[in-house]
Short mmCIF file of C-alpha atoms in Angstrom, two decimals:
data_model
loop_
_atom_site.label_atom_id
_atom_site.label_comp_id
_atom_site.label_asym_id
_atom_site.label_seq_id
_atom_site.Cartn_x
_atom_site.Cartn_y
_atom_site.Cartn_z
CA UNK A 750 8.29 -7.09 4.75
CA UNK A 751 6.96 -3.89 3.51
CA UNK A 752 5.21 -2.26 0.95
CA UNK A 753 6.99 0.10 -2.28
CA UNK A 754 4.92 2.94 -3.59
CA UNK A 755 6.08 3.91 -7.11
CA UNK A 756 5.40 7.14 -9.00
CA UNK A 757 5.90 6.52 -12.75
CA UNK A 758 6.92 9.34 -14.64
CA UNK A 759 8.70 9.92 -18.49
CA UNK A 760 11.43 11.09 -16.48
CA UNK A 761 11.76 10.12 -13.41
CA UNK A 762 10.74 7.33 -10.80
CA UNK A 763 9.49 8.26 -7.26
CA UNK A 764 10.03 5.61 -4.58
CA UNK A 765 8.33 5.00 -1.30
CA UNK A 766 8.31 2.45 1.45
CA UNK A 767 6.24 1.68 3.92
CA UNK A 768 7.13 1.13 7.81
CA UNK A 769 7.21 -3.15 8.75
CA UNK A 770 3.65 -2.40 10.23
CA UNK A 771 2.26 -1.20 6.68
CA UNK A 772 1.14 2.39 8.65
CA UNK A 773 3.03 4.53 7.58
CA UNK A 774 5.12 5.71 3.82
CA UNK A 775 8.31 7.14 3.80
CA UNK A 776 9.84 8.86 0.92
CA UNK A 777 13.28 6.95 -0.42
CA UNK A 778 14.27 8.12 -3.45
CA UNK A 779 13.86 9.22 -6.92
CA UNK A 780 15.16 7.19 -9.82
CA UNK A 781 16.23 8.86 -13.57
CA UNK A 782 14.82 7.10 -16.14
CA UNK A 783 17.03 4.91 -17.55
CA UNK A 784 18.64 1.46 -18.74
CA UNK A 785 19.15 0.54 -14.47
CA UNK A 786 16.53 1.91 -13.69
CA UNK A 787 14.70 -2.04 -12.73
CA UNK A 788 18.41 -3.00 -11.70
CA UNK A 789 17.87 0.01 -8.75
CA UNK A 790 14.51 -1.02 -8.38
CA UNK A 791 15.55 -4.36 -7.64
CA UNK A 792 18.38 -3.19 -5.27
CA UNK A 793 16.24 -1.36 -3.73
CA UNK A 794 13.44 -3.96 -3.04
CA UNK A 795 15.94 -6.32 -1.50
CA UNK A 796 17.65 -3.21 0.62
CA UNK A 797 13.48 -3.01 2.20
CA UNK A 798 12.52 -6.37 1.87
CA UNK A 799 9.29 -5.81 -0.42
CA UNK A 800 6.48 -8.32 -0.74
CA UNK A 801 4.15 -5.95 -3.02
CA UNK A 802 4.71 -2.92 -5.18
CA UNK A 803 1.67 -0.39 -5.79
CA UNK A 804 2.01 2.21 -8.71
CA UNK A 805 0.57 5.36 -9.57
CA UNK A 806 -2.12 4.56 -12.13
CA UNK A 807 -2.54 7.84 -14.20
CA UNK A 808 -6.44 8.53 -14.64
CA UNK A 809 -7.90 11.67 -16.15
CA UNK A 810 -9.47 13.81 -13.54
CA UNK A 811 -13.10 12.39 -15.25
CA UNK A 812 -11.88 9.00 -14.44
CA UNK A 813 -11.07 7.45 -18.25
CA UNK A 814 -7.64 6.49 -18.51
CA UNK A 815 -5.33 8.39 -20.02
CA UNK A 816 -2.90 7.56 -22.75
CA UNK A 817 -0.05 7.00 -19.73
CA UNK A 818 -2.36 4.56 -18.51
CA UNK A 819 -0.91 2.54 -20.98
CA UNK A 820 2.95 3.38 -20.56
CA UNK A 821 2.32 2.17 -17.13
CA UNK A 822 0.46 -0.93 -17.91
CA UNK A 823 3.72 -2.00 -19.91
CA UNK A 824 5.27 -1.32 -16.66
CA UNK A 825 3.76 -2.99 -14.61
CA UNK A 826 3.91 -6.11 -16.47
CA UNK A 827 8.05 -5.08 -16.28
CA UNK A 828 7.77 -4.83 -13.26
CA UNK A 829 5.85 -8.20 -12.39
CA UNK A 830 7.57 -10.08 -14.94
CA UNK A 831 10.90 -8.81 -13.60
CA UNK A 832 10.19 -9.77 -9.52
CA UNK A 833 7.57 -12.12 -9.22
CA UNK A 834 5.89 -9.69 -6.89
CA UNK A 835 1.73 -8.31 -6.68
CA UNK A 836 2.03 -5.19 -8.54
CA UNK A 837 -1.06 -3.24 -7.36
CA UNK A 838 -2.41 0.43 -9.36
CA UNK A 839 -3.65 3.24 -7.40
CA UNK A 840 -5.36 5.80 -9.20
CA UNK A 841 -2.98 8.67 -8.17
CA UNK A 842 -4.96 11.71 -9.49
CA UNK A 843 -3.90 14.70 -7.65
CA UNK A 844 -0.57 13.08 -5.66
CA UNK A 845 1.37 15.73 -7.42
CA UNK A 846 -0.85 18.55 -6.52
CA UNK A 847 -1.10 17.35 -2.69
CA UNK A 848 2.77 16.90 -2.98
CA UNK A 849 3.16 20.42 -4.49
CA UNK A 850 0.94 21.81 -1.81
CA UNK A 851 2.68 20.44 0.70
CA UNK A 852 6.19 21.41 -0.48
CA UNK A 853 4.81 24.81 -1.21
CA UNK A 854 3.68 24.97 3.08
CA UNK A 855 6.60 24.20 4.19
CA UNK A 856 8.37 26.81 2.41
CA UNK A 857 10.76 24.23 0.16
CA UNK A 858 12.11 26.72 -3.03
CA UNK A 859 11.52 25.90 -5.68
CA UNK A 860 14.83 24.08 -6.80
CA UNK A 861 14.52 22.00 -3.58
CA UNK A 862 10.45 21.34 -4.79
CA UNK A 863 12.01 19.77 -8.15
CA UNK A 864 14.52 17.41 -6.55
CA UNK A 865 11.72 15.86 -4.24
CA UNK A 866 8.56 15.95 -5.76
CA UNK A 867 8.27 12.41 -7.56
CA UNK A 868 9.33 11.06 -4.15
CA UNK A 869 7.02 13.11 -2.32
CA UNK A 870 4.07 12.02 -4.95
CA UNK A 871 5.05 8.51 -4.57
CA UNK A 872 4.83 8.70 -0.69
CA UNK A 873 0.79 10.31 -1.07
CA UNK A 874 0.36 7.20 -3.58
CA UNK A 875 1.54 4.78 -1.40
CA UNK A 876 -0.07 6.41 1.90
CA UNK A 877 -3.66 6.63 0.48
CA UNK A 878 -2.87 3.13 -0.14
CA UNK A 879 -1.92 2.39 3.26
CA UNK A 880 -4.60 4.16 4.75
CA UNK A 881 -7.46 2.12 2.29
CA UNK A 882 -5.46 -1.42 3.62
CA UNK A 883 -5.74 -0.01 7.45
CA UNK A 884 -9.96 0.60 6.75
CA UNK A 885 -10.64 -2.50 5.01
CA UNK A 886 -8.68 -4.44 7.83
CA UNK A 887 -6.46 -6.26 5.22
CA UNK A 888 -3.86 -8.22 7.05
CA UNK A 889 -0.49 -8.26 6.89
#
């Protein structure tokens, strides 16, 4: 079983998975918005064998929720009403910076940056949840 890191956009979908141990968050893909977009999300948690979803929860940088707080909300419920599986938020302010930063290090252009960057923001969501599960001891 593993774990599916999601970064919600109006555009676009980044997907993550986590290694079998839950250590680790590996970029998959990125989705385009769309009428399949929870048929490939569904494909894509069979192809991984997911048990739990988290999603990029949208905060303002002062901590109030911002109005995508509530697009996402109506996703998750999709998303829970859809699989049957925990659908966990993770405040995700600054994964796209991080993700940009990163890119930006290692010298990706900038066409390259665009094609990977919801991807890359849903692996830092999914990580910094990873890394929070690994402190608290949560088992597996």
């Amino acid at each position: 079983m593993r774990i599916m890191g999601l970064d919600f956009g109006s555009k676009t979908i980044g997907v993550a998975v986590s290694d079998a141990l839950f250590l680790t968050a590996q970029g998959v893909k990125t989705i385009r918005r769309s009428s399949r977009e929870i048929e490939e999300l569904g494909e894509l948690l069979k192809e991984y064998e997911v048990s739990e979803i988290v999603i990029g929860y949208p905060k303002n940088m002062n901590g109030t929720l911002g109005p995508r707080c509530a697009l996402t909300d109506e996703f998750v419920d999709r998303l829970r009403a859809e699989f049957g599986l925990p659908v966990e938020r993770w405040d995700e302010r600054l994964s796209t910076v991080a993700a940009q930063r990163t890119l930006l290090e290692a010298d990706v252009s900038r066409g390259k940056r665009k094609q990977v960057i919801d991807k890359m923001a849903a692996v830092f969501i999914l990580q910094g949840y990873l890394d929070r599960r690994h402190a608290r001891n949560i088992p597996n």
